[in-house]
mmCIF file of C-alpha atoms and ligand atoms in Angstrom:
data_model
loop_
_atom_site.group_PDB
_atom_site.id
_atom_site.type_symbol
_atom_site.label_atom_id
_atom_site.label_comp_id
_atom_site.label_asym_id
_atom_site.label_seq_id
_atom_site.Cartn_x
_atom_site.Cartn_y
_atom_site.Cartn_z
ATOM 1 C CA UNK A 1 72.832 184.655 73.861
ATOM 2 C CA UNK A 2 71.004 183.895 77.145
ATOM 3 C CA UNK A 3 71.099 180.403 78.624
ATOM 4 C CA UNK A 4 68.216 178.989 80.441
ATOM 5 C CA UNK A 5 68.945 180.780 83.394
ATOM 6 C CA UNK A 6 68.662 184.534 82.911
ATOM 7 C CA UNK A 7 71.503 185.052 84.547
ATOM 8 C CA UNK A 8 73.840 182.926 82.970
ATOM 9 C CA UNK A 9 75.505 184.496 79.808
ATOM 10 C CA UNK A 10 77.669 183.423 77.043
ATOM 11 C CA UNK A 11 80.884 185.907 76.390
ATOM 12 C CA UNK A 12 80.467 188.119 73.572
ATOM 13 C CA UNK A 13 80.898 191.927 73.168
ATOM 14 C CA UNK A 14 77.606 193.140 74.617
ATOM 15 C CA UNK A 15 78.296 191.203 77.808
ATOM 16 C CA UNK A 16 81.912 192.356 78.162
ATOM 17 C CA UNK A 17 80.532 196.145 78.076
ATOM 18 C CA UNK A 18 77.387 194.819 80.183
ATOM 19 C CA UNK A 19 79.782 193.464 82.698
ATOM 20 C CA UNK A 20 82.024 196.399 82.921
ATOM 21 C CA UNK A 21 79.198 198.646 83.717
ATOM 22 C CA UNK A 22 77.968 196.544 86.789
ATOM 23 C CA UNK A 23 81.856 196.529 88.006
ATOM 24 C CA UNK A 24 81.992 200.237 87.334
ATOM 25 C CA UNK A 25 78.814 200.898 89.316
ATOM 26 C CA UNK A 26 80.304 198.875 92.226
ATOM 27 C CA UNK A 27 78.403 195.826 91.559
ATOM 28 C CA UNK A 28 79.333 191.930 91.373
ATOM 29 C CA UNK A 29 79.464 189.575 88.729
ATOM 30 C CA UNK A 30 80.686 186.059 88.478
ATOM 31 C CA UNK A 31 83.642 185.387 86.240
ATOM 32 C CA UNK A 32 85.400 181.960 84.882
ATOM 33 C CA UNK A 33 88.969 181.422 85.669
ATOM 34 C CA UNK A 34 91.307 178.626 84.654
ATOM 35 C CA UNK A 35 91.323 177.325 88.425
ATOM 36 C CA UNK A 36 87.492 178.059 89.771
ATOM 37 C CA UNK A 37 84.773 180.756 88.949
ATOM 38 C CA UNK A 38 85.151 183.864 90.977
ATOM 39 C CA UNK A 39 83.039 186.759 92.652
ATOM 40 C CA UNK A 40 84.358 190.057 91.288
ATOM 41 C CA UNK A 41 84.166 193.435 92.319
ATOM 42 C CA UNK A 42 86.432 196.414 92.138
ATOM 43 C CA UNK A 43 89.161 196.050 94.294
ATOM 44 C CA UNK A 44 89.451 199.738 95.086
ATOM 45 C CA UNK A 45 85.843 200.487 96.106
ATOM 46 C CA UNK A 46 85.135 199.917 99.836
ATOM 47 C CA UNK A 47 81.314 199.527 98.861
ATOM 48 C CA UNK A 48 81.923 197.313 96.158
ATOM 49 C CA UNK A 49 84.272 195.027 98.462
ATOM 50 C CA UNK A 50 81.800 195.102 101.053
ATOM 51 C CA UNK A 51 79.440 193.449 98.898
ATOM 52 C CA UNK A 52 81.540 190.219 98.465
ATOM 53 C CA UNK A 53 81.933 189.529 102.211
ATOM 54 C CA UNK A 54 78.195 190.275 102.733
ATOM 55 C CA UNK A 55 77.010 187.859 99.799
ATOM 56 C CA UNK A 56 79.673 184.908 100.927
ATOM 57 C CA UNK A 57 79.081 185.554 104.366
ATOM 58 C CA UNK A 58 83.087 185.806 104.101
ATOM 59 C CA UNK A 59 84.541 186.488 108.104
ATOM 60 C CA UNK A 60 86.319 190.164 107.542
ATOM 61 C CA UNK A 61 89.485 188.567 108.886
ATOM 62 C CA UNK A 62 89.610 186.323 105.715
ATOM 63 C CA UNK A 63 91.523 188.667 103.102
ATOM 64 C CA UNK A 64 90.771 188.249 99.431
ATOM 65 C CA UNK A 65 92.791 187.812 96.109
ATOM 66 C CA UNK A 66 93.273 190.806 94.049
ATOM 67 C CA UNK A 67 93.562 189.766 89.939
ATOM 68 C CA UNK A 68 94.981 191.909 87.622
ATOM 69 C CA UNK A 69 96.053 192.093 83.486
ATOM 70 C CA UNK A 70 99.596 192.252 83.904
ATOM 71 C CA UNK A 71 102.636 193.217 85.990
ATOM 72 C CA UNK A 72 102.340 197.045 84.766
ATOM 73 C CA UNK A 73 98.856 197.190 86.388
ATOM 74 C CA UNK A 74 100.369 196.248 90.005
ATOM 75 C CA UNK A 75 103.234 198.685 90.286
ATOM 76 C CA UNK A 76 101.461 201.297 92.519
ATOM 77 C CA UNK A 77 99.975 198.649 94.604
ATOM 78 C CA UNK A 78 102.609 196.645 95.905
ATOM 79 C CA UNK A 79 106.385 196.286 96.309
ATOM 80 C CA UNK A 80 108.074 193.879 93.505
ATOM 81 C CA UNK A 81 110.778 191.862 94.426
ATOM 82 C CA UNK A 82 113.089 189.632 92.551
ATOM 83 C CA UNK A 83 111.724 186.507 92.859
ATOM 84 C CA UNK A 84 108.525 187.852 91.821
ATOM 85 C CA UNK A 85 109.852 188.933 88.555
ATOM 86 C CA UNK A 86 110.979 185.514 88.106
ATOM 87 C CA UNK A 87 107.962 183.747 88.740
ATOM 88 C CA UNK A 88 105.860 186.062 86.893
ATOM 89 C CA UNK A 89 108.046 185.704 83.842
ATOM 90 C CA UNK A 90 107.580 182.096 83.603
ATOM 91 C CA UNK A 91 104.415 181.272 85.496
ATOM 92 C CA UNK A 92 101.783 184.410 84.424
ATOM 93 C CA UNK A 93 99.061 184.482 83.444
ATOM 94 C CA UNK A 94 98.489 181.284 85.307
ATOM 95 C CA UNK A 95 97.290 179.595 88.295
ATOM 96 C CA UNK A 96 99.622 181.079 91.143
ATOM 97 C CA UNK A 97 98.937 183.841 93.665
ATOM 98 C CA UNK A 98 101.880 185.726 95.210
ATOM 99 C CA UNK A 99 101.524 187.548 98.439
ATOM 100 C CA UNK A 100 103.527 190.961 98.493
ATOM 101 C CA UNK A 101 103.785 193.849 100.625
ATOM 102 C CA UNK A 102 101.587 196.722 99.985
ATOM 103 C CA UNK A 103 103.090 199.748 99.051
ATOM 104 C CA UNK A 104 102.616 203.196 100.380
ATOM 105 C CA UNK A 105 100.323 204.452 97.777
ATOM 106 C CA UNK A 106 98.161 201.337 97.563
ATOM 107 C CA UNK A 107 94.984 201.942 96.472
ATOM 108 C CA UNK A 108 93.558 198.740 97.096
ATOM 109 C CA UNK A 109 90.738 199.076 99.693
ATOM 110 C CA UNK A 110 91.452 197.863 103.083
ATOM 111 C CA UNK A 111 88.821 195.667 103.857
ATOM 112 C CA UNK A 112 89.955 193.544 100.503
ATOM 113 C CA UNK A 113 92.964 192.845 102.331
ATOM 114 C CA UNK A 114 91.467 192.328 105.842
ATOM 115 C CA UNK A 115 93.768 195.377 107.018
ATOM 116 C CA UNK A 116 97.120 193.257 106.387
ATOM 117 C CA UNK A 117 100.236 195.117 105.068
ATOM 118 C CA UNK A 118 100.466 192.417 102.868
ATOM 119 C CA UNK A 119 98.332 191.495 99.879
ATOM 120 C CA UNK A 120 97.543 188.677 97.483
ATOM 121 C CA UNK A 121 97.717 189.138 93.729
ATOM 122 C CA UNK A 122 96.858 187.168 90.605
ATOM 123 C CA UNK A 123 96.624 187.287 87.069
ATOM 124 C CA UNK A 124 94.353 184.737 86.147
ATOM 125 C CA UNK A 125 94.653 182.894 82.412
ATOM 126 C CA UNK A 126 91.166 182.779 81.037
ATOM 127 C CA UNK A 127 90.357 184.796 78.127
ATOM 128 C CA UNK A 128 87.040 186.174 79.351
ATOM 129 C CA UNK A 129 88.511 187.677 82.443
ATOM 130 C CA UNK A 130 91.536 188.821 80.965
ATOM 131 C CA UNK A 131 89.302 190.732 78.388
ATOM 132 C CA UNK A 132 87.671 192.434 81.121
ATOM 133 C CA UNK A 133 90.835 193.105 83.190
ATOM 134 C CA UNK A 134 91.963 194.779 79.632
ATOM 135 C CA UNK A 135 89.115 196.936 79.764
ATOM 136 C CA UNK A 136 88.860 198.360 83.241
ATOM 137 C CA UNK A 137 91.181 200.548 85.356
ATOM 138 C CA UNK A 138 91.203 199.099 88.729
ATOM 139 C CA UNK A 139 92.028 195.581 89.683
ATOM 140 C CA UNK A 140 89.264 193.038 90.466
ATOM 141 C CA UNK A 141 89.012 191.533 94.186
ATOM 142 C CA UNK A 142 87.863 187.970 93.619
ATOM 143 C CA UNK A 143 87.404 185.215 95.881
ATOM 144 C CA UNK A 144 85.917 181.728 94.848
ATOM 145 C CA UNK A 145 82.121 182.486 94.260
ATOM 146 C CA UNK A 146 81.008 179.920 96.806
ATOM 147 C CA UNK A 147 79.235 180.702 100.297
ATOM 148 C CA UNK A 148 82.047 180.743 103.211
ATOM 149 C CA UNK A 149 83.422 177.200 103.811
ATOM 150 C CA UNK A 150 81.776 175.632 100.742
ATOM 151 C CA UNK A 151 83.215 173.756 97.672
ATOM 152 C CA UNK A 152 84.310 176.136 94.929
ATOM 153 C CA UNK A 153 82.604 176.263 91.721
ATOM 154 C CA UNK A 154 83.926 174.885 88.553
ATOM 155 C CA UNK A 155 81.187 176.256 86.083
ATOM 156 C CA UNK A 156 78.519 178.652 85.784
ATOM 157 C CA UNK A 157 76.117 176.201 86.591
ATOM 158 C CA UNK A 158 77.501 175.756 89.983
ATOM 159 C CA UNK A 159 77.724 179.399 90.698
ATOM 160 C CA UNK A 160 73.948 179.531 90.038
ATOM 161 C CA UNK A 161 73.633 176.709 92.515
ATOM 162 C CA UNK A 162 75.428 178.629 95.310
ATOM 163 C CA UNK A 163 74.042 182.041 94.797
ATOM 164 C CA UNK A 164 70.692 181.701 92.473
ATOM 165 C CA UNK A 165 69.655 185.165 91.034
ATOM 166 C CA UNK A 166 71.758 187.028 93.706
ATOM 167 C CA UNK A 167 74.518 187.992 91.051
ATOM 168 C CA UNK A 168 73.293 190.130 88.030
ATOM 169 C CA UNK A 169 76.088 188.350 85.636
ATOM 170 C CA UNK A 170 77.548 184.818 85.744
ATOM 171 C CA UNK A 171 79.572 184.410 82.536
ATOM 172 C CA UNK A 172 79.835 181.031 81.105
ATOM 173 C CA UNK A 173 83.497 180.386 80.353
ATOM 174 C CA UNK A 174 83.310 176.514 80.167
ATOM 175 C CA UNK A 175 84.270 173.830 82.854
ATOM 176 C CA UNK A 176 87.198 175.594 84.835
ATOM 177 C CA UNK A 177 90.286 173.278 83.303
ATOM 178 C CA UNK A 178 92.423 173.274 86.614
ATOM 179 C CA UNK A 179 89.564 172.702 88.957
ATOM 180 C CA UNK A 180 91.102 173.859 92.219
ATOM 181 C CA UNK A 181 92.314 176.791 93.608
ATOM 182 C CA UNK A 182 95.423 178.654 92.665
ATOM 183 C CA UNK A 183 98.744 177.888 94.499
ATOM 184 C CA UNK A 184 99.328 180.752 97.067
ATOM 185 C CA UNK A 185 103.146 181.430 97.842
ATOM 186 C CA UNK A 186 104.149 184.241 100.357
ATOM 187 C CA UNK A 187 106.835 186.389 98.528
ATOM 188 C CA UNK A 188 107.205 188.693 101.592
ATOM 189 C CA UNK A 189 110.385 186.873 103.120
ATOM 190 C CA UNK A 190 111.865 183.699 102.298
ATOM 191 C CA UNK A 191 109.344 182.081 99.916
ATOM 192 C CA UNK A 192 106.591 179.867 101.333
ATOM 193 C CA UNK A 193 103.752 178.039 100.040
ATOM 194 C CA UNK A 194 100.540 178.711 102.140
ATOM 195 C CA UNK A 195 98.199 176.849 99.798
ATOM 196 C CA UNK A 196 99.466 174.168 97.604
ATOM 197 C CA UNK A 197 97.902 173.959 94.018
ATOM 198 C CA UNK A 198 99.200 172.677 90.532
ATOM 199 C CA UNK A 199 102.079 174.965 90.306
ATOM 200 C CA UNK A 200 104.094 172.768 93.438
ATOM 201 C CA UNK A 201 107.077 173.344 95.118
ATOM 202 C CA UNK A 202 109.416 171.730 92.870
ATOM 203 C CA UNK A 203 108.443 173.837 89.988
ATOM 204 C CA UNK A 204 108.880 176.963 91.938
ATOM 205 C CA UNK A 205 112.599 175.808 93.300
ATOM 206 C CA UNK A 206 113.683 174.924 89.529
ATOM 207 C CA UNK A 207 112.814 178.644 88.718
ATOM 208 C CA UNK A 208 113.817 180.380 91.668
ATOM 209 C CA UNK A 209 117.135 177.749 91.707
ATOM 210 C CA UNK A 210 116.674 177.188 95.580
ATOM 211 C CA UNK A 211 114.621 175.207 97.792
ATOM 212 C CA UNK A 212 111.759 176.876 99.541
ATOM 213 C CA UNK A 213 110.043 176.361 103.026
ATOM 214 C CA UNK A 214 106.931 173.732 103.124
ATOM 215 C CA UNK A 215 103.621 174.889 104.726
ATOM 216 C CA UNK A 216 103.801 174.048 108.488
ATOM 217 C CA UNK A 217 100.530 173.588 110.526
ATOM 218 C CA UNK A 218 102.430 175.074 113.417
ATOM 219 C CA UNK A 219 103.359 178.573 114.377
ATOM 220 C CA UNK A 220 100.876 181.549 113.759
ATOM 221 C CA UNK A 221 98.457 181.414 110.946
ATOM 222 C CA UNK A 222 99.468 183.277 108.124
ATOM 223 C CA UNK A 223 96.817 183.074 105.802
ATOM 224 C CA UNK A 224 93.729 183.532 108.239
ATOM 225 C CA UNK A 225 91.141 181.492 105.792
ATOM 226 C CA UNK A 226 93.269 178.658 105.537
ATOM 227 C CA UNK A 227 93.411 176.774 108.742
ATOM 228 C CA UNK A 228 89.285 176.834 109.417
ATOM 229 C CA UNK A 229 86.863 173.853 107.862
ATOM 230 C CA UNK A 230 86.701 174.906 104.179
ATOM 231 C CA UNK A 231 85.759 173.222 100.777
ATOM 232 C CA UNK A 232 83.024 171.448 102.338
ATOM 233 C CA UNK A 233 80.769 169.708 100.480
ATOM 234 C CA UNK A 234 78.139 170.269 103.408
ATOM 235 C CA UNK A 235 77.959 166.185 104.330
ATOM 236 C CA UNK A 236 80.500 164.412 106.415
ATOM 237 C CA UNK A 237 83.472 163.333 104.437
ATOM 238 C CA UNK A 238 85.960 160.603 105.720
ATOM 239 C CA UNK A 239 89.748 160.437 104.275
ATOM 240 C CA UNK A 240 92.026 157.383 104.136
ATOM 241 C CA UNK A 241 89.163 154.802 103.341
ATOM 242 C CA UNK A 242 90.207 151.000 102.430
ATOM 243 C CA UNK A 243 86.177 149.967 102.149
ATOM 244 C CA UNK A 244 83.247 151.584 101.277
ATOM 245 C CA UNK A 245 79.952 151.018 103.265
ATOM 246 C CA UNK A 246 77.365 150.648 100.662
ATOM 247 C CA UNK A 247 75.329 153.728 101.418
ATOM 248 C CA UNK A 248 77.692 156.286 101.151
ATOM 249 C CA UNK A 249 79.687 157.471 98.023
ATOM 250 C CA UNK A 250 83.313 156.250 97.742
ATOM 251 C CA UNK A 251 85.709 158.474 95.884
ATOM 252 C CA UNK A 252 89.086 156.925 94.536
ATOM 253 C CA UNK A 253 91.558 157.021 91.858
ATOM 254 C CA UNK A 254 91.775 154.351 89.174
ATOM 255 C CA UNK A 255 89.343 152.184 87.505
ATOM 256 C CA UNK A 256 88.490 149.291 89.961
ATOM 257 C CA UNK A 257 84.939 149.872 90.580
ATOM 258 C CA UNK A 258 83.547 150.820 87.098
ATOM 259 C CA UNK A 259 80.017 151.212 86.732
ATOM 260 C CA UNK A 260 79.383 151.112 90.190
ATOM 261 C CA UNK A 261 76.634 153.559 91.537
ATOM 262 C CA UNK A 262 78.484 154.833 94.576
ATOM 263 C CA UNK A 263 82.119 154.632 93.467
ATOM 264 C CA UNK A 264 83.351 157.704 91.788
ATOM 265 C CA UNK A 265 87.018 157.781 90.209
ATOM 266 C CA UNK A 266 88.686 160.778 90.296
ATOM 267 C CA UNK A 267 90.654 159.592 86.924
ATOM 268 C CA UNK A 268 90.564 156.368 85.577
ATOM 269 C CA UNK A 269 94.192 156.309 84.453
ATOM 270 C CA UNK A 270 94.878 157.677 88.142
ATOM 271 C CA UNK A 271 96.379 161.118 86.667
ATOM 272 C CA UNK A 272 96.423 163.569 89.582
ATOM 273 C CA UNK A 273 96.036 166.759 87.632
ATOM 274 C CA UNK A 274 93.005 164.976 86.255
ATOM 275 C CA UNK A 275 91.816 164.070 89.544
ATOM 276 C CA UNK A 276 92.317 167.290 90.921
ATOM 277 C CA UNK A 277 90.027 169.137 88.154
ATOM 278 C CA UNK A 278 87.352 166.354 88.679
ATOM 279 C CA UNK A 279 87.218 166.703 92.703
ATOM 280 C CA UNK A 280 84.792 169.423 93.246
ATOM 281 C CA UNK A 281 82.537 168.725 90.213
ATOM 282 C CA UNK A 282 82.482 164.995 91.929
ATOM 283 C CA UNK A 283 81.697 166.283 95.445
ATOM 284 C CA UNK A 284 78.599 168.338 93.865
ATOM 285 C CA UNK A 285 77.464 165.626 91.613
ATOM 286 C CA UNK A 286 77.440 163.220 94.987
ATOM 287 C CA UNK A 287 75.642 165.966 96.843
ATOM 288 C CA UNK A 288 73.034 166.465 94.257
ATOM 289 C CA UNK A 289 72.281 162.473 93.839
ATOM 290 C CA UNK A 290 71.532 162.687 97.695
ATOM 291 C CA UNK A 291 74.428 160.654 99.362
ATOM 292 C CA UNK A 292 74.448 161.162 103.101
ATOM 293 C CA UNK A 293 78.127 160.505 103.539
ATOM 294 C CA UNK A 294 81.505 160.670 101.474
ATOM 295 C CA UNK A 295 84.582 158.431 102.017
ATOM 296 C CA UNK A 296 87.411 158.897 99.914
ATOM 297 C CA UNK A 297 90.593 156.701 99.220
ATOM 298 C CA UNK A 298 93.691 157.101 100.125
ATOM 299 C CA UNK A 299 95.712 159.740 97.250
ATOM 300 C CA UNK A 300 99.267 159.583 96.994
ATOM 301 C CA UNK A 301 101.093 162.826 98.606
ATOM 302 C CA UNK A 302 103.394 163.570 95.638
ATOM 303 C CA UNK A 303 102.902 166.416 92.851
ATOM 304 C CA UNK A 304 99.075 167.823 92.608
ATOM 305 C CA UNK A 305 98.353 164.920 95.028
ATOM 306 C CA UNK A 306 99.751 167.261 97.592
ATOM 307 C CA UNK A 307 97.176 169.924 96.912
ATOM 308 C CA UNK A 308 94.346 167.643 96.598
ATOM 309 C CA UNK A 309 95.212 165.936 99.997
ATOM 310 C CA UNK A 310 95.345 169.559 101.319
ATOM 311 C CA UNK A 311 91.386 170.242 100.208
ATOM 312 C CA UNK A 312 90.181 166.856 101.066
ATOM 313 C CA UNK A 313 91.593 167.003 104.413
ATOM 314 C CA UNK A 314 89.923 170.526 105.204
ATOM 315 C CA UNK A 315 86.927 169.208 104.052
ATOM 316 C CA UNK A 316 87.065 166.494 106.431
ATOM 317 C CA UNK A 317 87.158 168.727 109.217
ATOM 318 C CA UNK A 318 84.492 168.864 111.489
ATOM 319 C CA UNK A 319 84.850 172.356 112.710
HETATM 320 O O1 TXA B 401 92.276 180.206 92.058
HETATM 321 C C1 TXA B 401 91.947 181.005 92.918
HETATM 322 O O2 TXA B 401 92.746 181.737 93.592
HETATM 323 C C2 TXA B 401 90.540 181.699 92.908
HETATM 324 C C3 TXA B 401 90.338 182.377 91.744
HETATM 325 C C4 TXA B 401 88.846 182.925 91.585
HETATM 326 O O3 TXA B 401 91.079 183.200 91.453
HETATM 327 N N1 TXA B 401 90.496 182.577 94.101
HETATM 328 C C5 TXA B 401 90.516 181.984 95.560
HETATM 329 O O4 TXA B 401 90.391 182.947 96.290
HETATM 330 O O5 TXA B 401 90.538 180.945 95.595
HETATM 331 P P1 TXA B 401 89.563 182.642 97.682
HETATM 332 O O6 TXA B 401 89.574 184.005 98.539
HETATM 333 O O7 TXA B 401 88.515 181.686 98.250
HETATM 334 O O8 TXA B 401 91.249 182.101 98.525
HETATM 335 C C6 TXA B 401 92.272 183.403 98.594
HETATM 336 C C7 TXA B 401 93.006 182.573 99.840
HETATM 337 C C8 TXA B 401 92.617 182.606 101.065
HETATM 338 O O9 TXA B 401 93.000 181.320 101.900
HETATM 339 C C9 TXA B 401 93.146 183.754 102.009
HETATM 340 O O10 TXA B 401 93.341 183.905 103.265
HETATM 341 C C10 TXA B 401 94.473 183.950 101.009
HETATM 342 O O11 TXA B 401 94.067 183.892 100.097
HETATM 343 N N2 TXA B 401 95.027 185.310 101.101
HETATM 344 C C11 TXA B 401 94.808 186.441 100.589
HETATM 345 N N3 TXA B 401 95.298 187.572 100.760
HETATM 346 C C12 TXA B 401 96.314 186.838 101.825
HETATM 347 C C13 TXA B 401 97.307 187.683 102.536
HETATM 348 N N4 TXA B 401 97.919 188.975 102.381
HETATM 349 N N5 TXA B 401 98.385 186.676 103.260
HETATM 350 C C14 TXA B 401 98.053 185.502 103.231
HETATM 351 N N6 TXA B 401 97.230 185.077 102.798
HETATM 352 C C15 TXA B 401 96.394 185.640 101.944
HETATM 353 MG MG1 MG B 402 87.605 180.303 98.406
#
């Protein structure tokens, strides 16, 4: 069935085979995942991967995450280690991305991994994207489906708003349940979280049975895309705000300002997972309503609050 926009499709057998045809020919499609919507292409094809960088205007030094159906598919491309196996068994498919060393015979196109010796891999947990991955014989390079530095999309309509009809197929898989990008954990040496997400360090430590390094802002940039201005709604964002000025939109936790035209609660019950899942949706809504500035109240830095603070800090960066 077609929705009102001709390139947004509900999922069915016909769309499955149409999507696979586009991917086999080296084209781009947008797929739903449990975290955010992705812009997918054949990770083994240089021309396909190049289209992602071009459409997103993504700097070539920022590598993509490669998405697989299951562990069997990765064995030729990366070097697997014990920490990976333990985390994979407990958390996959799910909202976590692993940095591993490339194998000698790795077929991932070097443009996708920004010529690094390592590669980011993920097993997304969404029925639509899993059924596509199951029916192709290559993995999918799939960054979030937004212009570089913009807010990630959490619905098919958000993807349409970013790219209009520049993508042939956008599959509507409903609102992304998690709503922020996957946790990125570097497993090439001592495990280290490079991008916080809903799977936090204590979950990982419990599985590995040892303490892991926290992300630091010093030392050399490990994830090239990580220190730049990012997740930006395109209007100024101020964080740790106490009071709101009437003209700007105010984002907060709780239910203190119910039914107030410029106040937006991330979660009325102050649940941090719910807050994360509403963050980008609310950013986009505020922009659509025409507000010129966003103020955000202090968000507690525990659990998923760490990931929320990471995203809003970078949304607030000037450059
Ligand atoms: O939830 C997600 O991870 C979504 C969905 C679509 O799967 N994808 C996503 O991709 O957020 P993207 O491209 O927007 O973010 C990928 C992040 C970037 O910060 C990039 O620098 C980092 O992963 N990354 C990729 N390869 C890396 C590598 N070899 N070493 C370190 N960081 C890497
Ligand atoms: Mg992104």
